[in-house]
Coordinates of C-alpha atoms and ligand atoms in Angstrom, one line a residue:
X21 CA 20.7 17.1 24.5
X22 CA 18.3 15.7 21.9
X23 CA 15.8 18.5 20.9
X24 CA 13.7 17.3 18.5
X25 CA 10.4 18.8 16.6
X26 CA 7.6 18.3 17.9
X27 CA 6.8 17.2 13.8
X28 CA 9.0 14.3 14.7
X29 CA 8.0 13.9 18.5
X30 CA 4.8 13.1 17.3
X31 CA 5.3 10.8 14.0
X32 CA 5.0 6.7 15.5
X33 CA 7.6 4.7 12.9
X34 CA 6.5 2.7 9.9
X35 CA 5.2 -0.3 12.0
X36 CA 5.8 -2.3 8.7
X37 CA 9.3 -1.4 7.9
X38 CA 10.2 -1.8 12.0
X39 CA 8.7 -5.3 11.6
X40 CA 11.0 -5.9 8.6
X41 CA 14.1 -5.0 10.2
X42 CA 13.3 -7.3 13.2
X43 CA 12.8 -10.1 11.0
X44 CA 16.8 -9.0 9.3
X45 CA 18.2 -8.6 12.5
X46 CA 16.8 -12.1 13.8
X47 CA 17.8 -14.1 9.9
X48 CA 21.2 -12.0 10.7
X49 CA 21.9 -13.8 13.5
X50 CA 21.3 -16.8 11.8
X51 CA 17.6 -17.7 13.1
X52 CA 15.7 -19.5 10.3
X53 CA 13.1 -16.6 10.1
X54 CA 10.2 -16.8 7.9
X55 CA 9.3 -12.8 6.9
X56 CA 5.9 -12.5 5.9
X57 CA 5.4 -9.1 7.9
X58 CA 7.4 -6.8 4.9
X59 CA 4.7 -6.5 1.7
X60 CA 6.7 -6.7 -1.2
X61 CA 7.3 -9.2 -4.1
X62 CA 9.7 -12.0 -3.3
X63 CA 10.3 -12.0 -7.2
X64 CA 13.5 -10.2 -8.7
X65 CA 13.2 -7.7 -11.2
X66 CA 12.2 -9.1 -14.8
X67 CA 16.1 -9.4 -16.7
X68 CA 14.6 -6.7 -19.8
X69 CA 13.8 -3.8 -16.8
X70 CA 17.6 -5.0 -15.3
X71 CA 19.1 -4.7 -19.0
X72 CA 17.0 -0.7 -19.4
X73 CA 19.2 0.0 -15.8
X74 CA 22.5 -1.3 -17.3
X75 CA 21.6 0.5 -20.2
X76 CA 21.1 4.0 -18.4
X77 CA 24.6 3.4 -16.8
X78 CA 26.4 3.0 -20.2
X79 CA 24.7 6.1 -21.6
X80 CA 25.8 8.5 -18.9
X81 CA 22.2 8.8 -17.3
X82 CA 24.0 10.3 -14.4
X83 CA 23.1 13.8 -14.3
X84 CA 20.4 15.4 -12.7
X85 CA 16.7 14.3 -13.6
X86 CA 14.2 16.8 -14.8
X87 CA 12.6 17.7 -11.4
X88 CA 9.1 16.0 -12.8
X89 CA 10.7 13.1 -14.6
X90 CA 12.1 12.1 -17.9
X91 CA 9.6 12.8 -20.6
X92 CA 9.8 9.4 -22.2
X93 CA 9.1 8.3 -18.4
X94 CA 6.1 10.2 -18.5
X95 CA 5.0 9.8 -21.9
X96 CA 5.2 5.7 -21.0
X97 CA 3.0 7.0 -17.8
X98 CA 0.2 9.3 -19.7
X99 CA 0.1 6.1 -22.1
X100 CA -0.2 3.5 -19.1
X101 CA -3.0 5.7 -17.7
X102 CA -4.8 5.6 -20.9
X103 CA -4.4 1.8 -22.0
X104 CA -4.9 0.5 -18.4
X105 CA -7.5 3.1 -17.0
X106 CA -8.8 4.6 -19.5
X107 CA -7.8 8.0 -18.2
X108 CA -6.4 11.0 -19.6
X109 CA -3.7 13.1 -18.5
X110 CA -1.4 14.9 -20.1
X111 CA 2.7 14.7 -19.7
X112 CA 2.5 17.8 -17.6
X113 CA -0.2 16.5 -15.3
X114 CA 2.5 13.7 -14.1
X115 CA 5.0 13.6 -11.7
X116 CA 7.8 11.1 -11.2
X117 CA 9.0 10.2 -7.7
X118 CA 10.7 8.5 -4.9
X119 CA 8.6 5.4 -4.6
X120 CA 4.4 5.9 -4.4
X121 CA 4.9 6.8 -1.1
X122 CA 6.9 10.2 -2.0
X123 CA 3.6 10.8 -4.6
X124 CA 1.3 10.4 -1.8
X125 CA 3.8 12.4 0.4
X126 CA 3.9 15.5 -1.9
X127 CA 0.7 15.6 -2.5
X128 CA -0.9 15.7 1.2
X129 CA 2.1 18.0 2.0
X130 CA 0.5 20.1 -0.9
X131 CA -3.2 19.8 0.0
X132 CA -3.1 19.7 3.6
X133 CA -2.9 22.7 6.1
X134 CA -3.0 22.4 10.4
X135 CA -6.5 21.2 11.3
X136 CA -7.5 20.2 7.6
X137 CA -9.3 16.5 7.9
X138 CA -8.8 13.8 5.9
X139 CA -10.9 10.8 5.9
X140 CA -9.4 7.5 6.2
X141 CA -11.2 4.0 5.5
X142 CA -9.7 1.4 8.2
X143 CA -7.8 -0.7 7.7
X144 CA -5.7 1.7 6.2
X145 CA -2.1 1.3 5.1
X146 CA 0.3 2.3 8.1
X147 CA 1.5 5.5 6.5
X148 CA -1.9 7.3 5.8
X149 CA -2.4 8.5 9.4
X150 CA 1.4 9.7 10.3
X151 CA 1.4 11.2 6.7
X152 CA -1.4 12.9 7.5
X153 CA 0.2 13.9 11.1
X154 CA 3.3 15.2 9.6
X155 CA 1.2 17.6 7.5
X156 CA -0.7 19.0 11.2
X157 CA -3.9 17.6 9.4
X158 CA -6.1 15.7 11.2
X159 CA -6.8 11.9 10.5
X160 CA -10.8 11.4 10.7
X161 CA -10.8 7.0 10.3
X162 CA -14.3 5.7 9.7
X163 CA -14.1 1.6 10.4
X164 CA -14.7 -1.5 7.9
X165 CA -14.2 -4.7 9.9
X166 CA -14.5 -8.5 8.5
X167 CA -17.9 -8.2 8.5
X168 CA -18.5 -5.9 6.4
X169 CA -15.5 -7.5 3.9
X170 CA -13.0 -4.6 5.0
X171 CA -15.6 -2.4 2.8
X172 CA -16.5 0.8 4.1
X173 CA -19.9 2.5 3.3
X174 CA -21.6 5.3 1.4
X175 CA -23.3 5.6 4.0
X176 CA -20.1 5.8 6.2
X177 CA -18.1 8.0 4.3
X178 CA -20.9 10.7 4.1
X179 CA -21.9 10.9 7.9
X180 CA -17.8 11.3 8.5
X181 CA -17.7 14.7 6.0
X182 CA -17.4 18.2 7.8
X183 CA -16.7 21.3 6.6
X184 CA -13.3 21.1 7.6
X185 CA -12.8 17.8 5.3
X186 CA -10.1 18.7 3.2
X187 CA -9.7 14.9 1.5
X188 CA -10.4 11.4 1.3
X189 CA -8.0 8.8 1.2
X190 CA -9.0 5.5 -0.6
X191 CA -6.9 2.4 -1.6
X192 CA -8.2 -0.8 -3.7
X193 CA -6.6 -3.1 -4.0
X194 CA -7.0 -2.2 -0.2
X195 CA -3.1 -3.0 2.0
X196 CA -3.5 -4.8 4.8
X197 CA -7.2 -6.4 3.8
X198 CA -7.1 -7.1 0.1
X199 CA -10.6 -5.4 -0.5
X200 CA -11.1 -4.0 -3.8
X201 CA -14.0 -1.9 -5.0
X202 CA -16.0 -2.5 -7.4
X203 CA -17.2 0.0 -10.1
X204 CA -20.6 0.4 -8.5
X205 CA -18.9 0.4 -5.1
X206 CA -17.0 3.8 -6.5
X207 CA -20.1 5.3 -8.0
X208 CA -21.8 5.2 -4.7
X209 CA -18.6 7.0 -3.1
X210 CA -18.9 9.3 -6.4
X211 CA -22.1 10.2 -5.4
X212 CA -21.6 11.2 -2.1
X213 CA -18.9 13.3 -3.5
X214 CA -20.8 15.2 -5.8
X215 CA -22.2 17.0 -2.8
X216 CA -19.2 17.6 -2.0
X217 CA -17.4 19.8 -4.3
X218 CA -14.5 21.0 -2.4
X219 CA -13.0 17.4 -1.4
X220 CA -10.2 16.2 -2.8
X221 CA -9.9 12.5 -3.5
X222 CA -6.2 11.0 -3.3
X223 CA -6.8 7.5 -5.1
X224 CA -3.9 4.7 -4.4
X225 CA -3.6 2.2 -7.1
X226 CA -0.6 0.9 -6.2
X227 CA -1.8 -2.8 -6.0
X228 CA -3.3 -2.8 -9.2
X229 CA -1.8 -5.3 -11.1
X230 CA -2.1 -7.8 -8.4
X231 CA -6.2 -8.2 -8.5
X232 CA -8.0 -11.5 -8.4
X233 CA -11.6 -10.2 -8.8
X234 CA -11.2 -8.9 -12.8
X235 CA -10.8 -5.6 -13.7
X236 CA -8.9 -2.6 -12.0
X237 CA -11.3 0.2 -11.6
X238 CA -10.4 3.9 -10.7
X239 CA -12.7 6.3 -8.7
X240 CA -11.1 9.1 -11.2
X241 CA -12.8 7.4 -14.3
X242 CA -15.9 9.4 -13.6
X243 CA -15.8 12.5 -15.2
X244 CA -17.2 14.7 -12.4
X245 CA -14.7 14.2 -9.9
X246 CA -11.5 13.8 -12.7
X247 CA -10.6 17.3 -11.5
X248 CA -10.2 16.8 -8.1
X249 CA -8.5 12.9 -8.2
X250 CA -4.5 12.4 -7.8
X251 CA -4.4 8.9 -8.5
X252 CA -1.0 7.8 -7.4
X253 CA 0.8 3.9 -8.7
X254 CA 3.8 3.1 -9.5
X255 CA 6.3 0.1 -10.8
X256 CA 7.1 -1.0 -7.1
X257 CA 4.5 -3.7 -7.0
X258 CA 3.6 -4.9 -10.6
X259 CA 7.1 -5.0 -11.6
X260 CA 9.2 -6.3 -8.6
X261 CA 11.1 -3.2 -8.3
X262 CA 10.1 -2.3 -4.5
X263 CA 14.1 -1.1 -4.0
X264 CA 14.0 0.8 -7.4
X265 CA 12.0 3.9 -5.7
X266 CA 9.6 5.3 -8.7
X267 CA 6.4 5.8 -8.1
X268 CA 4.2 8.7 -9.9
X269 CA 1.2 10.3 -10.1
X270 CA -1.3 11.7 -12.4
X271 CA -3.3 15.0 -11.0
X272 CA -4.5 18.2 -11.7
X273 CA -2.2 20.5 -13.4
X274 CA -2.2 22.8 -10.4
X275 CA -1.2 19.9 -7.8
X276 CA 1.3 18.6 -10.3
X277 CA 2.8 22.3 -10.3
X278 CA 3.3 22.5 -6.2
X279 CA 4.7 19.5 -5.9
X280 CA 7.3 20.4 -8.6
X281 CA 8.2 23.0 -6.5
X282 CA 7.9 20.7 -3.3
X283 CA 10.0 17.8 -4.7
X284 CA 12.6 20.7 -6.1
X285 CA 13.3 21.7 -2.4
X286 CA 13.4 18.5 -0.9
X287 CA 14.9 15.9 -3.8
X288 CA 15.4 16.7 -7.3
X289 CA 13.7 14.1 -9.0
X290 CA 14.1 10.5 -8.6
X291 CA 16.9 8.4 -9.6
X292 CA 18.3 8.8 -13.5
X293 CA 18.6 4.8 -13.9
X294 CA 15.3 3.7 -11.9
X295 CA 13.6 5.9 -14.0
X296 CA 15.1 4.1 -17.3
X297 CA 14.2 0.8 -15.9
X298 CA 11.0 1.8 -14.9
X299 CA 10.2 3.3 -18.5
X300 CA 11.2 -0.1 -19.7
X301 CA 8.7 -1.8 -17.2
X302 CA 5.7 0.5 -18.5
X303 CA 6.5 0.5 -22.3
X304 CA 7.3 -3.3 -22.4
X305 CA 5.4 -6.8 -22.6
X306 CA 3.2 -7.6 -19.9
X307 CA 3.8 -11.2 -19.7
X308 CA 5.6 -10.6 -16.1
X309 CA 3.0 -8.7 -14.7
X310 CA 0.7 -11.4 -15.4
X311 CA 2.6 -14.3 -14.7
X312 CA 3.9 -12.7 -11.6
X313 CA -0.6 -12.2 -10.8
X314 CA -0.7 -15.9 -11.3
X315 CA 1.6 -16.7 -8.5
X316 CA -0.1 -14.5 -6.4
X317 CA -3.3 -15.7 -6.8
X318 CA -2.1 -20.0 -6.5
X319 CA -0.7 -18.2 -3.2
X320 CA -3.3 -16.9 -1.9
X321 CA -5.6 -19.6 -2.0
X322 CA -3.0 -21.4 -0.8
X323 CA -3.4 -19.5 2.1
X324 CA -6.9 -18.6 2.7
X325 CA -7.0 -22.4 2.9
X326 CA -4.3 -22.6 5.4
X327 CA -5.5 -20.0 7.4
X328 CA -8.6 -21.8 7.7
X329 CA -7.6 -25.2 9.2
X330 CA -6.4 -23.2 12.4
X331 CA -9.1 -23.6 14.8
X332 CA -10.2 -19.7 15.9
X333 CA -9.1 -17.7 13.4
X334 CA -11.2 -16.1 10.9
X335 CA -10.8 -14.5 7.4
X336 CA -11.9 -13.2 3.9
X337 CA -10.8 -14.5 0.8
X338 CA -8.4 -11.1 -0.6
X339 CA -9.9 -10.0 -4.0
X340 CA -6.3 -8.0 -4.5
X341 CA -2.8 -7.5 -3.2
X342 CA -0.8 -9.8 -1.4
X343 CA -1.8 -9.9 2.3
X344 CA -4.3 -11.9 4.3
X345 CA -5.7 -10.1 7.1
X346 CA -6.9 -12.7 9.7
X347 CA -8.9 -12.3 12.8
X348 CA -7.1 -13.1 15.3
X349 CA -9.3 -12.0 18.5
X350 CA -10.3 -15.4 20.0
X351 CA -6.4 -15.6 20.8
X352 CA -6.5 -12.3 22.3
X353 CA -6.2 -12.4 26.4
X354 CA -4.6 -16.2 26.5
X355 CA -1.7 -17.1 27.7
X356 CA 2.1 -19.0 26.9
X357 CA 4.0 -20.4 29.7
X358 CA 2.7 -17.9 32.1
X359 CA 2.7 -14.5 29.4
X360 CA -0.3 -13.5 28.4
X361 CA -0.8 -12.1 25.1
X362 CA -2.9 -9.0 24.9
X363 CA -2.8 -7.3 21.9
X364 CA -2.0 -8.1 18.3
X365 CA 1.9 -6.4 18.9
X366 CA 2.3 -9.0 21.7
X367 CA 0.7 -11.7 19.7
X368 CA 3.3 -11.0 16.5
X369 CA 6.2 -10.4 19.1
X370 CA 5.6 -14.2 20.2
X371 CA 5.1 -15.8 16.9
X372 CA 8.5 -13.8 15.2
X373 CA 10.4 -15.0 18.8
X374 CA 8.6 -18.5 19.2
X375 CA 7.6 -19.5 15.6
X376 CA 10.3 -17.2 13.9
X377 CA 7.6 -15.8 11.3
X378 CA 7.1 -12.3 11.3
X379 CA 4.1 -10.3 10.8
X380 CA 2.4 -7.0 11.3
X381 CA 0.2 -6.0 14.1
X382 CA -3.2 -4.9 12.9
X383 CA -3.0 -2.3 15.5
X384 CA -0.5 -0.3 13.0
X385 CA -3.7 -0.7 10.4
X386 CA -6.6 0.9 12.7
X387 CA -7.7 -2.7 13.3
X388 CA -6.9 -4.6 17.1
X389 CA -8.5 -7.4 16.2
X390 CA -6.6 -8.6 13.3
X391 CA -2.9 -9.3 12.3
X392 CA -1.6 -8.7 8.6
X393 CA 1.1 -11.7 6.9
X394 CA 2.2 -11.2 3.6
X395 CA 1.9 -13.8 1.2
X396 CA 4.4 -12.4 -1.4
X397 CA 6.4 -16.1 -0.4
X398 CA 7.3 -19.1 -2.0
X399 CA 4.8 -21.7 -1.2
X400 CA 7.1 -24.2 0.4
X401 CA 8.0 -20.9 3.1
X402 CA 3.8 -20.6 3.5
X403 CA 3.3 -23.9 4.3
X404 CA 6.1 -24.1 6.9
X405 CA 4.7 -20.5 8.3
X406 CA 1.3 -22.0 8.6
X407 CA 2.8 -24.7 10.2
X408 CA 4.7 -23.2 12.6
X409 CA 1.5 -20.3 13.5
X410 CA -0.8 -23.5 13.7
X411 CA 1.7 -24.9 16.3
X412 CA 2.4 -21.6 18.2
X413 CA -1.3 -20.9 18.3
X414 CA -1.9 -24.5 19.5
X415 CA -0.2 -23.8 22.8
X416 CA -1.5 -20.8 23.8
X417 CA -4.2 -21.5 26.7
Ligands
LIG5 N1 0.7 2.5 -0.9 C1 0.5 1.3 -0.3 C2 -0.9 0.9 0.0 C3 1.6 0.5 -0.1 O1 1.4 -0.7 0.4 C4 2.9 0.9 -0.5 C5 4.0 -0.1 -0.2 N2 5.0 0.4 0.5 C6 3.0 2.1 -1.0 C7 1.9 2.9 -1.2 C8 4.4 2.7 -1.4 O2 4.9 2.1 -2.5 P1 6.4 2.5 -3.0 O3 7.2 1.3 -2.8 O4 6.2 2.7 -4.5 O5 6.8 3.7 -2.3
LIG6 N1 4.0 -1.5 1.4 C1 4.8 -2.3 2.1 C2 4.2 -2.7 3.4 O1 3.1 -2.3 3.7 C3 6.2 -1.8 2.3 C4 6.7 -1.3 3.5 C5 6.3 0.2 3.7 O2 6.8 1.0 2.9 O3 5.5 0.4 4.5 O4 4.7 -3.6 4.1

């Protein structure tokens, strides 16, 4: 007899990694699948971050990790927050872990008690709200559609604070929308937030690197809130290393301190040889990192432009990451050979069964009206996708 949690009962899967294992199960049985619903880099890991792994092995890195990380790990971290943001922590104000998402795990696990609300700007990433969830806290999403670029307002984020608000969530480069924030948009956020002295600001930067707008900028740069930002990146993105699992964060010393204890319980640290590697990703040349940017951005307006030439769809030019983020609502209540498409999971089902790409439901993202494709592809597979979407689309009545 399954008697499961009601923790569990209640937590919807990672729509994005349940699209990813649709498109493996369809390529595994040989169907020529094009994956555009998994975001991650289609680039392998840069050969001197692969020699820093090989490395680790040699040297007998194969004992337990400090719980927090390695210091040189940190050190390279402190000194990648300074050079890069501008921001200063010190080696005991970060904490290594399993992937960005275990930093953003550990510390809503840490901040957030039953009822506690956090605010979430939609389109969000997938995990936010069922993070949230697992912690009994209470998702409160305020709304940014493609009118308003994906941006939510000052405006907007005051009018959703109550004295319950416990956090607020905020991502630029934004996953699934590409938004990014400019320094002025952040100030205006700051603002509000002054007011607001007992909310906590969780900051993910984890699509830094790949911006096509200029500079990265940080909501914890301004000195009044500093004290109450966890800013949370990692090497998955920047560096190819999405399978590696390191991610960190850089947070008050009283945060970093409970989730040493959390992470103690629950893994130990993250793994001896990632942790090499990613030490040699932060301490490094940067060529890769930019070069890898480049591609990005030829493949994005690659396409924005092919995106365009399909007659009803609608969408903004990404300033950051890799996804596009069309509207896809004029396709919404048609019909193929009899079925009729509904919603934005019925409209991916068809085009991963029909066209053989996949992508993600914006319904996953807090938006119904939109569906997310990754463009971390080579551009021969993104012309073929379009292709085949333009095609699939086509038929629909
Ligand atoms: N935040 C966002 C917005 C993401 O898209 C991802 C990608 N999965 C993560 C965090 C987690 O990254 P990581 O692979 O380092 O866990
Ligand atoms: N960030 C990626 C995505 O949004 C990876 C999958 C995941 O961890 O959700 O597709």
């Amino acid at each position: 007899m399954e008697s499961l949690s009601r923790r569990v009962n209640f937590l919807s899967p990672s729509a994005t990694v349940a699209m990813n294992q649709k498109a493996r199960d369809l390529k595994a049985k040989g169907i020529d699948v094009i994956n555009m619903g998994v975001g991650e880099p289609d680039f392998n890991t840069p050969d001197h971050i692969k020699d820093a792994a090989k490395k680790a092995i040699d040297g007998n890195f194969s004992f337990y990790p400090p719980v927090t990380g390695f210091p040189d790990l940190k050190k390279a971290v402190v000194e990648k927050f300074k050079r890069e943001n501008n921001l200063d922590f010190t080696p005991e104000q970060i904490m290594v872990s399993c992937g960005a998402k275990h930093a953003l795990s550990n510390s809503l696990m840490a901040l957030i008690d039953k009822d506690d609300e956090v605010i979430i700007p939609a389109p969000y990433w997938v995990s936010y709200v069922e993070l949230v969830k697992l912690c009994e806290g209470k998702p409160i999403v305020i709304e940014a559609k493609y009118e308003s670029s994906f941006k939510i307002t000052p405006a907007q984020l005051e009018k959703a604070i109550t004295p319950k608000t416990k956090a607020f969530l905020i991502c630029s480069p934004s996953n699934p929308s590409g938004a990014v924030y400019s320094r002025n948009e952040l100030r205006a956020f700051a603002d509000v937030l002054q007011k607001h002295q007992k909310i906590f600001i969780l900051s993910d930067e984890i699509y830094e690197h790949i911006n096509f707008v200029g500079v990265h900028e940080s909501i914890a740069q301004f000195p009044e809130l500093k004290d109450r930002v966890v800013v949370i990146n990692g090497v998955s993105k920047a560096y190819a290393m999405t399978g590696w699992r390191i991610g960190y964060m850089g947070a008050p010393l009283w945060l970093t301190k409970a989730c040493d204890k959390l992470q103690g319980q629950m893994t130990t640290g993250a793994s001896t040889i990632a942790q090499k590697a990613a030490v040699a990703a932060l301490t490094s040349d940067q060529q890769c990192v930019k070069d890898m940017n480049k591609a990005f951005r030829r493949r994005k307006d690659l396409m924005v432009k092919l995106i365009r030439e399909i007659e009803g769809l609608k969408v903004c030019d990404p300033e950051g990451a890799f996804y596009v983020f069309p509207v896809v609502k004029n396709y919404l209540g048609m019909s193929i050979n009899g079925r009729k498409i509904n919603t934005t999971e019925e409209l991916c089902m068809y085009l991963l069964e029909d066209a053989h790409i996949s992508t993600v439901p914006g319904d996953a993202f807090g938006d119904p009206d939109c569906i997310r494709i990754s463009f971390a592809n080579s551009d021969e597979n993104l012309i073929e996708a379009m292709r085949r979407m333009k095609e699939a689309l086509g038929r629909m009545k």
